[in-house]
Tab-separated table of C-alpha atoms in Angstrom:
chain	number	residue	atom	x	y	z
A	1455	MET	CA	-22.620	-4.264	-22.031
A	1456	LEU	CA	-20.679	-7.434	-21.349
A	1457	ALA	CA	-21.789	-9.378	-18.281
A	1458	ASP	CA	-18.347	-9.027	-16.674
A	1459	SER	CA	-17.771	-5.374	-17.656
A	1460	GLN	CA	-16.990	-2.655	-15.151
A	1461	ALA	CA	-20.296	-0.921	-15.937
A	1462	VAL	CA	-22.186	-4.036	-14.897
A	1463	GLN	CA	-20.002	-4.508	-11.823
A	1464	TRP	CA	-20.755	-0.965	-10.650
A	1465	ARG	CA	-24.505	-1.519	-11.051
A	1466	LEU	CA	-24.264	-4.752	-9.087
A	1467	ARG	CA	-22.370	-2.942	-6.351
A	1468	GLY	CA	-25.136	-0.356	-6.282
A	1469	ALA	CA	-27.631	-3.147	-5.657
A	1470	THR	CA	-25.610	-4.534	-2.750
A	1471	PHE	CA	-25.291	-0.981	-1.379
A	1472	LEU	CA	-29.086	-0.681	-1.381
A	1473	SER	CA	-29.591	-4.055	0.288
A	1474	SER	CA	-27.212	-3.156	3.120
A	1475	PHE	CA	-28.650	0.334	3.423
A	1476	ASP	CA	-32.111	-1.091	4.009
A	1477	ARG	CA	-30.900	-3.616	6.588
A	1478	PHE	CA	-28.735	-1.310	8.672
A	1479	ALA	CA	-30.863	1.797	8.768
A	1480	ILE	CA	-32.703	-0.096	11.536
A	1481	PRO	CA	-30.187	-0.178	14.476
A	1482	PRO	CA	-30.194	3.605	15.136
A	1483	LEU	CA	-34.000	3.549	14.951
A	1484	LEU	CA	-34.662	0.931	17.640
A	1485	VAL	CA	-34.808	3.353	20.573
A	1486	PRO	CA	-37.018	5.911	18.727
A	1487	ILE	CA	-39.335	3.082	17.576
A	1488	SER	CA	-39.495	1.831	21.161
A	1489	ALA	CA	-40.526	5.300	22.337
A	1490	ALA	CA	-42.973	5.880	19.478
A	1491	PHE	CA	-44.973	2.707	20.110
A	1492	GLY	CA	-44.446	2.513	23.891
A	1493	ILE	CA	-42.732	-0.884	23.827
A	1494	PRO	CA	-39.546	-2.237	25.509
A	1495	LEU	CA	-36.270	-1.993	23.615
A	1496	GLY	CA	-36.048	-5.783	23.430
A	1497	THR	CA	-39.430	-5.864	21.687
A	1498	ALA	CA	-38.379	-3.111	19.284
A	1499	ALA	CA	-35.279	-5.187	18.468
A	1500	LEU	CA	-37.630	-7.809	17.035
A	1501	VAL	CA	-37.893	-5.558	13.986
A	1502	ALA	CA	-34.234	-6.314	13.277
A	1503	SER	CA	-34.524	-9.984	14.249
A	1504	ALA	CA	-37.611	-10.567	12.089
A	1505	TYR	CA	-35.902	-8.880	9.169
A	1506	PHE	CA	-32.759	-10.988	9.524
A	1507	ILE	CA	-34.722	-14.231	9.882
A	1508	ALA	CA	-36.833	-13.434	6.823
A	1509	TYR	CA	-33.701	-12.384	4.977
A	1510	GLY	CA	-31.935	-15.602	5.874
A	1511	VAL	CA	-34.609	-18.248	5.384
A	1512	SER	CA	-35.739	-16.847	2.021
A	1513	GLN	CA	-32.266	-17.131	0.456
A	1514	PRO	CA	-32.784	-20.673	-0.923
A	1515	PHE	CA	-36.027	-19.565	-2.603
A	1516	TRP	CA	-34.269	-16.751	-4.437
A	1517	GLY	CA	-31.410	-19.036	-5.410
A	1518	ALA	CA	-33.886	-21.435	-7.003
A	1519	LEU	CA	-35.812	-18.644	-8.694
A	1520	SER	CA	-32.675	-17.060	-10.161
A	1521	ASP	CA	-31.799	-20.426	-11.684
A	1522	ARG	CA	-35.289	-20.629	-13.206
A	1523	VAL	CA	-36.022	-17.104	-14.434
A	1524	GLY	CA	-32.572	-15.463	-14.445
A	1525	ARG	CA	-30.338	-13.484	-12.134
A	1526	VAL	CA	-31.229	-10.037	-13.474
A	1527	LYS	CA	-35.018	-10.457	-13.290
A	1528	VAL	CA	-34.740	-11.466	-9.654
A	1529	ILE	CA	-32.588	-8.447	-8.765
A	1530	ARG	CA	-34.884	-6.001	-10.565
A	1531	PHE	CA	-38.033	-7.380	-8.958
A	1532	SER	CA	-36.589	-7.316	-5.453
A	1533	VAL	CA	-35.500	-3.686	-5.815
A	1534	VAL	CA	-38.897	-2.424	-7.002
A	1535	ALA	CA	-41.044	-4.498	-4.635
A	1536	GLY	CA	-38.725	-3.713	-1.729
A	1537	ALA	CA	-39.211	0.001	-2.368
A	1538	VAL	CA	-42.972	-0.407	-1.994
A	1539	CYS	CA	-42.565	-2.229	1.337
A	1540	CYS	CA	-40.341	0.544	2.653
A	1541	VAL	CA	-43.070	3.082	1.932
A	1542	VAL	CA	-45.503	0.929	3.930
A	1543	ALA	CA	-43.023	0.780	6.831
A	1544	ALA	CA	-42.639	4.563	6.769
A	1545	LEU	CA	-46.418	4.986	7.044
A	1546	ALA	CA	-46.972	2.143	9.554
A	1547	PRO	CA	-49.728	3.120	12.043
A	1548	SER	CA	-48.794	0.367	14.499
A	1549	PHE	CA	-45.855	-1.778	15.539
A	1550	THR	CA	-47.571	-4.813	14.012
A	1551	VAL	CA	-47.750	-3.178	10.584
A	1552	LEU	CA	-44.141	-2.069	10.933
A	1553	ILE	CA	-42.808	-5.516	11.785
A	1554	VAL	CA	-44.852	-7.186	9.003
A	1555	SER	CA	-43.671	-4.693	6.390
A	1556	ARG	CA	-40.065	-5.008	7.526
A	1557	THR	CA	-40.317	-8.799	7.459
A	1558	ILE	CA	-41.562	-8.701	3.856
A	1559	SER	CA	-38.791	-6.214	3.035
A	1560	GLY	CA	-36.310	-8.726	4.422
A	1561	VAL	CA	-37.711	-11.404	2.123
A	1562	LEU	CA	-37.459	-9.140	-0.918
A	1563	PHE	CA	-34.063	-7.535	-0.343
A	1564	ALA	CA	-32.699	-10.983	0.506
A	1565	ALA	CA	-32.597	-11.679	-3.217
A	1566	ILE	CA	-29.936	-9.112	-4.005
A	1567	VAL	CA	-26.628	-10.112	-2.398
A	1568	PRO	CA	-26.661	-13.882	-3.085
A	1569	THR	CA	-27.874	-13.300	-6.634
A	1570	VAL	CA	-25.124	-10.740	-7.211
A	1571	VAL	CA	-22.544	-13.149	-5.767
A	1572	THR	CA	-23.844	-15.914	-8.023
A	1573	TYR	CA	-23.782	-13.526	-11.002
A	1574	ILE	CA	-20.116	-12.842	-10.250
A	1575	GLY	CA	-19.496	-16.575	-9.915
A	1576	ASP	CA	-21.107	-17.061	-13.339
A	1577	THR	CA	-19.157	-14.334	-15.109
A	1578	VAL	CA	-15.807	-13.688	-13.366
A	1579	ASP	CA	-12.872	-16.077	-13.622
A	1580	VAL	CA	-11.935	-17.775	-10.362
A	1581	GLN	CA	-8.509	-16.065	-10.421
A	1582	LYS	CA	-10.196	-12.656	-10.244
A	1583	ARG	CA	-13.308	-13.637	-8.337
A	1584	GLN	CA	-12.201	-12.919	-4.779
A	1585	HIS	CA	-11.082	-9.434	-5.838
A	1586	ALA	CA	-14.506	-8.804	-7.405
A	1587	LEU	CA	-16.237	-10.159	-4.304
A	1588	THR	CA	-14.127	-7.932	-2.053
A	1589	LEU	CA	-15.204	-4.826	-3.976
A	1590	THR	CA	-18.811	-5.987	-3.866
A	1591	ILE	CA	-18.628	-6.476	-0.103
A	1592	ALA	CA	-17.033	-3.035	0.201
A	1593	SER	CA	-20.043	-1.490	-1.547
A	1594	ALA	CA	-22.333	-3.346	0.835
A	1595	SER	CA	-20.301	-2.028	3.764
A	1596	ALA	CA	-20.513	1.495	2.378
A	1597	GLY	CA	-24.278	1.005	2.443
A	1598	ILE	CA	-24.024	0.036	6.115
A	1599	ALA	CA	-21.975	3.137	6.947
A	1600	VAL	CA	-24.293	5.508	5.123
A	1601	ALA	CA	-27.408	3.798	6.513
A	1602	THR	CA	-26.362	4.070	10.146
A	1603	ILE	CA	-25.531	7.754	9.701
A	1604	ILE	CA	-28.687	8.576	7.726
A	1605	GLY	CA	-30.826	6.503	10.080
A	1606	GLY	CA	-29.457	8.339	13.104
A	1607	LEU	CA	-29.851	11.753	11.487
A	1608	CYS	CA	-33.396	11.006	10.369
A	1609	ALA	CA	-34.360	9.787	13.847
A	1610	GLU	CA	-32.922	12.843	15.574
A	1611	LEU	CA	-33.694	15.627	13.091
A	1612	ILE	CA	-36.808	14.473	11.206
A	1613	SER	CA	-38.433	11.150	12.116
A	1614	TRP	CA	-37.489	7.484	12.159
A	1615	ARG	CA	-40.031	7.066	9.359
A	1616	ALA	CA	-37.920	9.206	7.007
A	1617	ALA	CA	-35.179	6.558	7.024
A	1618	PHE	CA	-37.459	4.064	5.292
A	1619	LEU	CA	-38.516	6.648	2.703
A	1620	SER	CA	-34.853	7.260	1.864
A	1621	THR	CA	-34.499	3.556	0.983
A	1622	SER	CA	-37.450	3.858	-1.399
A	1623	VAL	CA	-35.864	6.825	-3.169
A	1624	LEU	CA	-32.573	4.963	-3.599
A	1625	ALA	CA	-34.438	1.901	-4.914
A	1626	VAL	CA	-36.236	3.934	-7.590
A	1627	ILE	CA	-32.937	5.417	-8.793
A	1628	LEU	CA	-31.254	2.018	-8.848
A	1629	SER	CA	-34.109	0.377	-10.751
A	1630	LEU	CA	-33.429	2.748	-13.641
A	1631	ALA	CA	-29.717	1.878	-13.647
A	1632	LEU	CA	-30.445	-1.861	-13.743
A	1633	VAL	CA	-32.412	-1.748	-16.999
A	1634	ARG	CA	-29.445	-2.530	-19.254
A	1635	ILE	CA	-27.715	-5.277	-17.231
A	1636	PRO	CA	-27.388	-8.422	-19.390
A	1637	GLU	CA	-28.310	-11.880	-18.180
A	1638	PRO	CA	-25.144	-14.039	-17.791
A	1639	VAL	CA	-24.724	-17.080	-19.977
A	1640	ARG	CA	-24.761	-20.162	-17.764
A	1641	PRO	CA	-25.456	-23.868	-18.105
A	1642	ARG	CA	-28.920	-24.840	-16.947
A	1643	SER	CA	-29.233	-27.831	-14.676
A	1644	SER	CA	-31.770	-30.481	-15.585
A	1645	GLU	CA	-32.174	-31.412	-11.919
A	1646	SER	CA	-34.933	-30.025	-9.727
A	1647	TYR	CA	-34.174	-27.499	-7.016
A	1648	LEU	CA	-35.064	-29.953	-4.271
A	1649	ARG	CA	-32.623	-32.485	-5.655
A	1650	LEU	CA	-29.884	-29.853	-5.900
A	1651	ALA	CA	-30.611	-28.625	-2.367
A	1652	LYS	CA	-30.645	-32.152	-0.985
A	1653	GLY	CA	-27.384	-32.904	-2.777
A	1654	ALA	CA	-25.783	-29.760	-1.368
A	1655	LEU	CA	-26.859	-30.479	2.208
A	1656	GLU	CA	-25.480	-34.008	1.977
A	1657	GLN	CA	-21.965	-32.685	1.334
A	1658	ARG	CA	-19.772	-32.428	4.406
A	1659	TRP	CA	-17.893	-29.325	3.297
A	1660	VAL	CA	-21.082	-27.493	2.379
A	1661	LEU	CA	-22.356	-28.069	5.923
A	1662	VAL	CA	-19.043	-26.791	7.298
A	1663	VAL	CA	-19.345	-23.581	5.272
A	1664	LEU	CA	-22.928	-23.090	6.473
A	1665	ALA	CA	-21.955	-23.624	10.115
A	1666	ILE	CA	-19.110	-21.114	9.874
A	1667	GLY	CA	-21.448	-18.661	8.147
A	1668	PHE	CA	-23.944	-18.995	11.020
A	1669	ILE	CA	-21.258	-18.138	13.590
A	1670	GLU	CA	-20.000	-15.273	11.437
A	1671	GLY	CA	-23.513	-13.818	11.331
A	1672	ALA	CA	-23.934	-14.206	15.082
A	1673	VAL	CA	-20.647	-12.400	15.745
A	1674	ILE	CA	-20.818	-9.609	13.182
A	1675	LEU	CA	-24.500	-8.897	12.597
A	1676	GLY	CA	-25.710	-9.872	16.051
A	1677	SER	CA	-23.346	-7.539	17.887
A	1678	LEU	CA	-23.566	-4.711	15.333
A	1679	THR	CA	-27.318	-4.518	15.939
A	1680	PHE	CA	-26.722	-3.323	19.514
A	1681	ILE	CA	-23.856	-0.841	19.114
A	1682	SER	CA	-26.130	2.158	18.519
A	1683	ALA	CA	-28.700	1.004	21.077
A	1684	SER	CA	-26.024	0.588	23.759
A	1685	LEU	CA	-25.135	4.261	23.414
A	1686	GLN	CA	-28.695	5.557	23.113
A	1687	GLU	CA	-29.654	3.752	26.325
A	1688	GLN	CA	-27.063	5.954	28.062
A	1689	GLY	CA	-28.560	9.138	26.647
A	1690	VAL	CA	-26.377	9.549	23.560
A	1691	GLY	CA	-28.299	11.077	20.659
A	1692	ALA	CA	-29.363	8.919	17.718
A	1693	ALA	CA	-27.187	10.869	15.268
A	1694	ILE	CA	-24.007	10.320	17.284
A	1695	ALA	CA	-24.901	6.711	18.074
A	1696	GLY	CA	-25.581	5.980	14.418
A	1697	SER	CA	-22.370	7.670	13.367
A	1698	ALA	CA	-20.423	5.559	15.860
A	1699	ALA	CA	-21.847	2.376	14.345
A	1700	ALA	CA	-20.976	3.727	10.894
A	1701	GLY	CA	-17.374	2.896	11.745
A	1702	PHE	CA	-18.228	-0.634	10.605
A	1703	GLY	CA	-18.806	0.374	7.009
A	1704	ILE	CA	-16.051	2.966	6.976
A	1705	ALA	CA	-13.457	0.476	8.228
A	1706	ASN	CA	-14.580	-2.131	5.730
A	1707	VAL	CA	-14.327	0.263	2.796
A	1708	CYS	CA	-10.926	1.531	3.944
A	1709	CYS	CA	-9.690	-2.059	4.238
A	1710	VAL	CA	-10.425	-2.832	0.581
A	1711	PRO	CA	-6.919	-1.881	-0.711
A	1712	VAL	CA	-5.338	-3.914	2.093
A	1713	VAL	CA	-7.586	-6.922	1.532
A	1714	THR	CA	-7.134	-6.932	-2.240
A	1715	ARG	CA	-3.372	-7.070	-1.746
A	1716	ALA	CA	-3.570	-9.582	1.085
A	1717	ILE	CA	-5.609	-12.109	-0.905
A	1718	LYS	CA	-2.736	-12.342	-3.384
A	1719	ARG	CA	-0.083	-12.921	-0.714
A	1720	PHE	CA	-1.674	-14.775	2.180
A	1721	ALA	CA	-3.451	-18.098	2.440
A	1722	SER	CA	-7.205	-18.012	2.874
A	1723	PRO	CA	-7.124	-19.660	6.353
A	1724	LEU	CA	-4.995	-16.748	7.556
A	1725	MET	CA	-7.552	-14.306	6.155
A	1726	ILE	CA	-10.273	-15.993	8.209
A	1727	ALA	CA	-8.121	-15.969	11.350
A	1728	CYS	CA	-7.123	-12.308	10.956
A	1729	GLY	CA	-10.653	-11.135	10.240
A	1730	SER	CA	-12.122	-12.978	13.219
A	1731	ALA	CA	-9.347	-11.754	15.528
A	1732	LEU	CA	-9.918	-8.118	14.537
A	1733	ALA	CA	-13.617	-8.502	15.315
A	1734	ALA	CA	-12.810	-10.096	18.681
A	1735	ILE	CA	-10.471	-7.248	19.651
A	1736	GLY	CA	-13.101	-4.611	18.857
A	1737	LEU	CA	-15.768	-6.463	20.813
A	1738	LEU	CA	-13.514	-6.929	23.833
A	1739	VAL	CA	-12.853	-3.178	23.908
A	1740	ALA	CA	-16.609	-2.477	23.806
A	1741	ALA	CA	-17.228	-5.046	26.550
A	1742	SER	CA	-14.771	-3.279	28.839
A	1743	ASP	CA	-16.797	-0.044	28.906
A	1744	THR	CA	-19.565	0.907	26.478
A	1745	VAL	CA	-19.028	4.579	25.693
A	1746	VAL	CA	-18.807	6.429	22.382
A	1747	ALA	CA	-15.058	5.855	21.995
A	1748	THR	CA	-15.219	2.117	22.682
A	1749	ALA	CA	-18.305	1.742	20.481
A	1750	ILE	CA	-16.387	3.340	17.616
A	1751	ILE	CA	-13.461	0.963	18.180
A	1752	ALA	CA	-15.846	-2.004	18.226
A	1753	ALA	CA	-17.489	-0.888	14.999
A	1754	LEU	CA	-14.091	-0.376	13.365
A	1755	GLY	CA	-12.911	-3.812	14.517
A	1756	LEU	CA	-16.061	-5.495	13.237
A	1757	GLY	CA	-15.811	-3.690	9.898
A	1758	ALA	CA	-12.151	-4.482	9.360
A	1759	GLY	CA	-12.686	-8.064	10.478
A	1760	PHE	CA	-15.630	-8.468	8.145
A	1761	GLY	CA	-13.490	-7.130	5.298
A	1762	PHE	CA	-10.975	-9.948	5.718
A	1763	LEU	CA	-13.422	-12.678	6.701
A	1764	HIS	CA	-16.501	-12.401	4.510
A	1765	PRO	CA	-14.993	-12.281	0.993
A	1766	THR	CA	-12.998	-15.402	1.857
A	1767	MET	CA	-16.137	-17.154	3.066
A	1768	GLN	CA	-18.069	-16.063	-0.022
A	1769	LEU	CA	-15.289	-17.395	-2.238
A	1770	TRP	CA	-15.502	-20.691	-0.348
A	1771	ALA	CA	-19.270	-20.770	-0.909
A	1772	THR	CA	-18.815	-20.338	-4.680
A	1773	GLN	CA	-16.176	-23.092	-4.773
A	1774	VAL	CA	-17.515	-25.808	-2.527
A	1775	ASN	CA	-20.335	-26.984	-4.804
A	1776	ALA	CA	-19.889	-25.491	-8.269
A	1777	GLN	CA	-22.500	-27.832	-9.765
A	1778	ALA	CA	-25.207	-26.030	-7.763
A	1779	ARG	CA	-23.547	-22.694	-7.057
A	1780	ALA	CA	-26.718	-20.585	-6.747
A	1781	VAL	CA	-28.257	-23.015	-4.277
A	1782	THR	CA	-25.098	-23.229	-2.179
A	1783	VAL	CA	-24.484	-19.468	-2.144
A	1784	SER	CA	-28.096	-18.853	-1.142
A	1785	PHE	CA	-27.806	-21.352	1.717
A	1786	PHE	CA	-24.591	-19.678	2.861
A	1787	ALA	CA	-26.081	-16.178	2.779
A	1788	GLY	CA	-29.086	-17.501	4.642
A	1789	SER	CA	-26.933	-19.065	7.338
A	1790	VAL	CA	-25.121	-15.755	7.930
A	1791	PHE	CA	-28.319	-13.775	8.427
A	1792	VAL	CA	-30.120	-16.446	10.407
A	1793	GLY	CA	-27.064	-16.452	12.674
A	1794	GLY	CA	-27.413	-12.692	13.093
A	1795	ALA	CA	-31.143	-13.002	13.768
A	1796	VAL	CA	-30.737	-15.762	16.329
A	1797	ALA	CA	-27.979	-13.839	18.110
A	1798	SER	CA	-29.917	-10.555	18.248
A	1799	ALA	CA	-33.078	-12.321	19.459
A	1800	ALA	CA	-31.126	-14.245	22.106
A	1801	ALA	CA	-29.475	-11.026	23.281
A	1802	ALA	CA	-32.750	-9.055	23.486
A	1803	PRO	CA	-33.388	-9.892	27.190
A	1804	LEU	CA	-29.866	-8.731	28.020
A	1805	ALA	CA	-30.473	-5.515	26.058
A	1806	ASP	CA	-33.648	-4.890	28.077
A	1807	ARG	CA	-31.531	-5.070	31.232
A	1808	GLY	CA	-28.822	-2.861	29.745
A	1809	SER	CA	-26.254	-5.683	29.856
A	1810	PHE	CA	-24.556	-4.670	26.629
A	1811	SER	CA	-21.056	-5.460	27.913
A	1812	LEU	CA	-22.073	-9.095	28.357
A	1813	ILE	CA	-23.509	-9.184	24.831
A	1814	PHE	CA	-20.210	-7.950	23.389
A	1815	LEU	CA	-18.161	-10.294	25.587
A	1816	VAL	CA	-20.050	-13.388	24.400
A	1817	ALA	CA	-19.712	-12.228	20.794
A	1818	ALA	CA	-15.948	-11.812	21.301
A	1819	GLY	CA	-15.718	-15.397	22.531
A	1820	LEU	CA	-17.513	-16.621	19.401
A	1821	ALA	CA	-15.153	-14.542	17.257
A	1822	LEU	CA	-12.131	-16.236	18.831
A	1823	LEU	CA	-13.744	-19.630	18.173
A	1824	LEU	CA	-14.183	-18.581	14.557
A	1825	ALA	CA	-10.548	-17.468	14.325
A	1826	THR	CA	-9.282	-20.880	15.355
A	1827	ALA	CA	-11.816	-23.468	14.194
A	1828	GLY	CA	-12.777	-21.608	11.017
A	1829	ALA	CA	-9.179	-21.156	9.885
A	1830	TRP	CA	-8.337	-24.780	10.672
A	1831	LEU	CA	-11.319	-26.102	8.707
A	1832	ARG	CA	-10.488	-23.893	5.728
A	1833	ALA	CA	-6.923	-25.228	5.772
A	1834	ARG	CA	-8.283	-28.778	5.816
A	1835	TYR	CA	-10.502	-28.010	2.832
A	1836	VAL	CA	-7.656	-26.462	0.822
A	1837	SER	CA	-5.467	-29.481	1.558
A	1838	SER	CA	-8.197	-31.874	0.423
A	1839	ILE	CA	-8.701	-29.981	-2.840
A	1840	ASP	CA	-4.969	-29.894	-3.494
A	1841	ALA	CA	-4.759	-33.628	-2.861
A	1842	ASP	CA	-7.655	-34.340	-5.233
A	1843	ARG	CA	-6.136	-32.214	-7.980
A	1844	ALA	CA	-2.745	-33.820	-7.551
A	1845	ALA	CA	-4.356	-37.230	-7.803
A	1846	ASN	CA	-6.088	-36.207	-11.014
A	1847	GLU	CA	-2.839	-34.701	-12.345
A	1848	ALA	CA	-4.490	-31.300	-12.616
A	1849	GLY	CA	-2.838	-27.890	-12.389
A	1850	PRO	CA	-2.119	-26.150	-9.073
A	1851	ALA	CA	-5.114	-24.948	-7.089
A	1852	SER	CA	-5.982	-21.254	-6.985
A	1853	LEU	CA	-7.310	-20.956	-3.514
């Protein structure tokens, strides 16, 4: 198979599906885990926060390792080892064992999405790259939708432990499909990882992308963590609560045809503004009154907003420092998930008090900040690149 063939692309999308499935099976399980171990909901939410932090801070490590040993080896290892950790989580006799196993799972599954994005950056022409990234994000969002539904059903009909076993089964199937994926041909840098990382973090635009990614994670991932819990705290069953949160993935997948057309017609700053505004609208509806209907609208708004926002940000991450793309993409992915972890941890005391409307209201305010400042900064970046290319008498930019 060629590295940029459709067969390879589908296998890569399967990997991102698995990564998202593992991450977002957790939200519908927080209330059952709280009851099972006799702990407050805010404490149970640490399972999600620990996972997101581990997922975020380990991104640079995987970026460096994929440069050293290859993209495909990293993806395969993370899938197999992650499956083992999920089995441990399913059998966890205590909350301590559960949170440790989920933290290690976060470290392992963290390898998949940034490595897949870097693989696409290595093999897909920049003219087609955002389209490929959009489809990849759609597969990840499908994983979110399926995970929230399966997680809720497992919690209500079987056990919260069954949700983790389902991830293991999917991982075993995927590991067989990944056997034939070729390693992309790429130039190898003679510089050390630390030098590349230091060089990336000294670039103004790289820092801008990381800051925007942090806010994106706080808005999208931080608020999504509490949609199911906000309903379950009011007595709604885990299956219905999980299905309501599944609107995120469903909306994102349904937006793919719209987004793929929009990226050809509209400027990238507008994509950031539209995506952030859609998320803000959904969150404001949820803040007004947290019931099943408003939770569904919030999930749909977050999913649609993510569909417009995240592929544009991922494209920016692959462009802003092409000399060290894997390092930069890994830092960006890390910033998104650390943002989600920080937001969910900060909101935990409010969740303990049942103040979910306030959580969603604050997230909506951050989304509006992202819609304005993020779009303006992207426009500034595009203008600077166009100016540099004009000065060098290069062709027109494809941004």
